Coordinates of C-alpha atoms in Angstrom, one line a residue:
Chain A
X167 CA 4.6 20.0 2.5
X168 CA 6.5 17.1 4.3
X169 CA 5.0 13.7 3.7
X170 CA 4.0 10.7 5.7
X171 CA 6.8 10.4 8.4
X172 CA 7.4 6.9 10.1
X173 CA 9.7 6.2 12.9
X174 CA 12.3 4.7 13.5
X175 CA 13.4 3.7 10.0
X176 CA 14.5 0.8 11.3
X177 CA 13.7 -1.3 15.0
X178 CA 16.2 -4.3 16.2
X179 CA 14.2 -6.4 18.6
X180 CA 14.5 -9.6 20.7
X181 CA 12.1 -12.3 20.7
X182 CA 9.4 -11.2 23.9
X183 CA 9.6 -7.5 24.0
X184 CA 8.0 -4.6 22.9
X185 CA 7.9 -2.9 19.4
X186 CA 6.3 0.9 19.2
X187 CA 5.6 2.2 15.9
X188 CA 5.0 5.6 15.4
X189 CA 3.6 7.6 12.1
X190 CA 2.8 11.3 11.8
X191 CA 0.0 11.7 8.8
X192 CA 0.8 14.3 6.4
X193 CA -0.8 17.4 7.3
X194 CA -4.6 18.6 6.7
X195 CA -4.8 14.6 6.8
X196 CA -6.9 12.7 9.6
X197 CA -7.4 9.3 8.2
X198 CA -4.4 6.7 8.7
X199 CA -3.8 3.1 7.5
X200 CA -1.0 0.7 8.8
X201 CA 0.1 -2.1 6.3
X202 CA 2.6 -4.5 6.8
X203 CA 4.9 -6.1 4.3
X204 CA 6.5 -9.8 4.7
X205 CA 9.4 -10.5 1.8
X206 CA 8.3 -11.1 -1.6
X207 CA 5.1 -10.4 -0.5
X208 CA 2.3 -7.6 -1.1
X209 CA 1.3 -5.2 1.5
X210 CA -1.2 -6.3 3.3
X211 CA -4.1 -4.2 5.7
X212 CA -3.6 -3.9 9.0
X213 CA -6.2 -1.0 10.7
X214 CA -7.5 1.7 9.6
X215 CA -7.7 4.3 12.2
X216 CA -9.2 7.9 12.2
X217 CA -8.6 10.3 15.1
X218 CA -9.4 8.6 18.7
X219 CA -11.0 5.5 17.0
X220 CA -10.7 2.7 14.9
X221 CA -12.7 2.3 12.2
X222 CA -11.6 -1.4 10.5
X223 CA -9.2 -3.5 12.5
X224 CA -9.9 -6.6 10.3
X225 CA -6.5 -7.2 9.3
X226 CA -5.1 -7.4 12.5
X227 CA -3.4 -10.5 14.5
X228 CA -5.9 -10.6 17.6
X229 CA -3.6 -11.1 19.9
X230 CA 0.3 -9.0 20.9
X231 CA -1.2 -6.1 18.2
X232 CA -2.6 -3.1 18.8
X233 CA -3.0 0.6 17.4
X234 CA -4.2 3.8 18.5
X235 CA -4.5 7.6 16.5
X236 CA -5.0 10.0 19.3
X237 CA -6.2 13.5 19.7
X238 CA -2.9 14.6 19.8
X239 CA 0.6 13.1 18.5
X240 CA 1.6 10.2 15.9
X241 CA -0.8 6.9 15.3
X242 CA 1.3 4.2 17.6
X243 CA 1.4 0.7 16.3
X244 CA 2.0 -1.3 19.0
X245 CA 3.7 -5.0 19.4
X246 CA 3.8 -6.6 22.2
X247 CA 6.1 -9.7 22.9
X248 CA 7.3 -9.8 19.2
X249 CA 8.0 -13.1 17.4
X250 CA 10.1 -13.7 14.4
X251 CA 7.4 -13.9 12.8
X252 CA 6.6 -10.5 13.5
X253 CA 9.9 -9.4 11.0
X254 CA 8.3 -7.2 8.2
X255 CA 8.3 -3.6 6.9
X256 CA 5.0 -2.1 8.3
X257 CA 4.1 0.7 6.4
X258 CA 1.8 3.8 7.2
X259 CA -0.4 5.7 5.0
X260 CA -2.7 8.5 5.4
X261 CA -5.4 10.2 3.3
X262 CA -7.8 13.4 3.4
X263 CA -11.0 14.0 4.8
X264 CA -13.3 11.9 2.6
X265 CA -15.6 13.6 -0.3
X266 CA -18.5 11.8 -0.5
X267 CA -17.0 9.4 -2.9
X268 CA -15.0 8.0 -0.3
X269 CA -12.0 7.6 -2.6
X270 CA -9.0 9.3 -1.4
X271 CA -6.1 8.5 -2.3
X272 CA -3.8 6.9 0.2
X273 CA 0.4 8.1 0.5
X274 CA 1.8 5.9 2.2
X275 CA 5.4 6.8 4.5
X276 CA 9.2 5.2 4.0
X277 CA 8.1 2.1 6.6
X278 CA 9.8 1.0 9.3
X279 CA 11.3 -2.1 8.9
X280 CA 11.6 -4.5 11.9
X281 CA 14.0 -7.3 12.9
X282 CA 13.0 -9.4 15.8
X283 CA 16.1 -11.7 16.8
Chain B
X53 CA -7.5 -15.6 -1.4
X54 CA -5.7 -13.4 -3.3
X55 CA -8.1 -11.0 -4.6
X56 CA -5.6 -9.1 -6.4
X57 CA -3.3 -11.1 -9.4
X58 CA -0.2 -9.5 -10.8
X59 CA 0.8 -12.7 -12.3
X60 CA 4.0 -11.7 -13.5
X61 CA 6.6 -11.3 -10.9
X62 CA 9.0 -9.3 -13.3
X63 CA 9.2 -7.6 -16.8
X64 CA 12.2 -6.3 -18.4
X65 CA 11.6 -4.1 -21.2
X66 CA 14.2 -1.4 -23.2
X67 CA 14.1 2.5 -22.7
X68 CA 12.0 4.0 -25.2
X69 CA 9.7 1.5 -25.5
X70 CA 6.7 0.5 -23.8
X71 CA 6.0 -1.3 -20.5
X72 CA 2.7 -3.4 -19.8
X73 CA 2.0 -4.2 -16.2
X74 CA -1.2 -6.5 -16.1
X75 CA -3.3 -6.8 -12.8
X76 CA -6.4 -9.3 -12.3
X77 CA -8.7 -9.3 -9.7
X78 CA -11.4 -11.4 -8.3
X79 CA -13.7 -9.4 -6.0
X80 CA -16.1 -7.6 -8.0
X81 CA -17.6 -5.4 -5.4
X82 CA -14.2 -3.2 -6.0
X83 CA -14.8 -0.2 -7.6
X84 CA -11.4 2.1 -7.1
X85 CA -8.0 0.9 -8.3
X86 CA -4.7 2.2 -8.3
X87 CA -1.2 1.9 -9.4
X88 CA 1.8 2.6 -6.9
X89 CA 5.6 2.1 -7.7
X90 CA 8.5 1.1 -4.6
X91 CA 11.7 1.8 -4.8
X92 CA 14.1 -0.8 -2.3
X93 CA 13.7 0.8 1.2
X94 CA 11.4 2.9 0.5
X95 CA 7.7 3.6 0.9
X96 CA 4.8 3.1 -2.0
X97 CA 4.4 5.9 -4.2
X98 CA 0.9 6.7 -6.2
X99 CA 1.1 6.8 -9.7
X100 CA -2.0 6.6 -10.9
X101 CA -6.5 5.8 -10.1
X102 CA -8.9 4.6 -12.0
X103 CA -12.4 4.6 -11.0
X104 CA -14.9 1.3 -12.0
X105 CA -16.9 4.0 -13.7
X106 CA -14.5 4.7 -16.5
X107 CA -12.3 2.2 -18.6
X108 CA -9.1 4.2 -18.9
X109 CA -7.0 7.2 -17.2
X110 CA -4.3 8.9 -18.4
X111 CA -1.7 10.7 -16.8
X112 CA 1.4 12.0 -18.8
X113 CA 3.4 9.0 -19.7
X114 CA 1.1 6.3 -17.6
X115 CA -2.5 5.0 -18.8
X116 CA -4.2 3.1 -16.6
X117 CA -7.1 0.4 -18.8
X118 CA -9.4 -0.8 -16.8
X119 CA -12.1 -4.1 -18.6
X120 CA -14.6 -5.2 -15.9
X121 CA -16.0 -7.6 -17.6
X122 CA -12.7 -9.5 -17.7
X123 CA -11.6 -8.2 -14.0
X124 CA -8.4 -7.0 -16.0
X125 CA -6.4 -3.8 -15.6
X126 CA -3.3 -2.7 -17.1
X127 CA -0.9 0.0 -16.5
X128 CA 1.1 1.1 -19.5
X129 CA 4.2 3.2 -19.2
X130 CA 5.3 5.2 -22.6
X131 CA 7.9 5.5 -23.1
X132 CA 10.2 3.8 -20.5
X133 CA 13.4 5.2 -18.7
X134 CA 15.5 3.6 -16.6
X135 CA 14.3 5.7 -13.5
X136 CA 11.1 3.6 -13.9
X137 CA 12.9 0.6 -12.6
X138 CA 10.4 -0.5 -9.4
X139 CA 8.2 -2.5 -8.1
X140 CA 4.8 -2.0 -9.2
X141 CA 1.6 -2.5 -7.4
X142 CA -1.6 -2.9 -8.1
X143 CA -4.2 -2.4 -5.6
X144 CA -8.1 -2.7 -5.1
X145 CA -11.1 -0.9 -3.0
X146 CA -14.5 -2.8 -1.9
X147 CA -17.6 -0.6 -2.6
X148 CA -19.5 0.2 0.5
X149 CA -16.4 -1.2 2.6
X150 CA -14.1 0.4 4.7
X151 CA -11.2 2.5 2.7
X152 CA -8.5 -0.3 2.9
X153 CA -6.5 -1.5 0.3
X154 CA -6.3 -4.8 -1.1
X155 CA -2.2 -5.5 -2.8
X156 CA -1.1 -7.4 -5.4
X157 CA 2.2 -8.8 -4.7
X158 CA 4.0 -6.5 -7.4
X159 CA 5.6 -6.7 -10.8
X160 CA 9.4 -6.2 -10.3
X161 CA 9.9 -3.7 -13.7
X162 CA 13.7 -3.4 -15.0
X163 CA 14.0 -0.6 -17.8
X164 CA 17.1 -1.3 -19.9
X165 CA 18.9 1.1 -21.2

């Protein structure tokens, strides 16, 4: 049963173009979470995305950010003209179905670590 | 605002005995907390829940204590190994909010053997 799988492991970008971040939930799962981690630092939410919408975008920069979970295929997060600031691990998670309880755990993949020059 | 504490940013403990990771948190509309350990380059990795409803969960060699009254939790690991040298997170869920999670900024754990 193959877990949460992120790519590329690693991204090299320059300052002003685009980063694509893909992540394939683990299977039977339709929930997915992108986190992002700056050094020495926690994770910290991103969006929360089920298929074809997004249900909590809270944590995300308004602008140059986005992130979609389509019908079919990976969740994409997307960058657009990245910044230094934008250098991080971003990390995806998925979970189940929710029981009524709503508390599913969340797996999170191996991240994909990004290095805007 | 960090709503989640780990105010210890490492703990180094011998193998055998026991390791106490202590998480605080401010927020008390969260009701779900967990444990997850990193290795370097790698992703999280769930060790361990604890709903607001109970005050501790046990799962082989991990107990999760959970005291509300003192927004306190604590993960205990008996006994260590060396393989347990991580990063340990704690993180919180809001009740009635959406499913994200809400990190600590981790508790580097060195076993020694």
């Amino acid at each position: 049963n193959a877990g949460v799988m992120q790519n590329p492991r690693h991204l090299v970008r320059r300052r002003g173009q685009e980063a694509r971040l893909r992540c394939s939930p683990m299977k039977g799962h339709s929930h997915v979470y992108w986190y992002r981690q700056l050094p020495e630092e926690g994770l910290k939410f991103m969006v929360y995305l089920q298929k074809e919408n997004i249900i909590d975008e809270s944590g995300m920069p308004k602008e140059r950010f986005s992130a979609e979970f389509p019908k079919e295929g990976p969740s994409i997060l997307r960058i657009q003209q990245v910044v230094r600031g934008d250098s991080a691990a971003y990390f995806c998670a998925s979970s189940p179905t929710l029981g009524t309880s709503g508390t599913d755990t969340q797996y999170f993949g191996p991240g994909t670590r990004l290095t805007v020059l | 605002d960090q709503q989640v504490k780990q105010n210890s940013p490492s703990l180094s403990v011998q193998e055998g005995r026991i390791s106490i990771l202590n998480c605080d948190y401010t927020n008390s509309m969260f009701d779900y907390f967990l444990w997850y350990k990193k290795y370097p380059a790698e992703g999280p990795t769930f060790l361990i829940s604890i709903s607001s409803i109970k005050d501790k969960n046990e799962d082989g060699r991990f107990t999760v204590f959970l005291n509300k009254s003192a927004k306190h939790l604590s993960l205990h690991i008996v006994p260590s190994q060396p393989g347990d040298s991580a990063v340990y997170f704690c993180a919180a869920r809001r009740r009635g909010g959406s499913e994200k999670l809400v990190f600590g900024k981790g508790t580097k754990l060195t076993v020694n053997p």
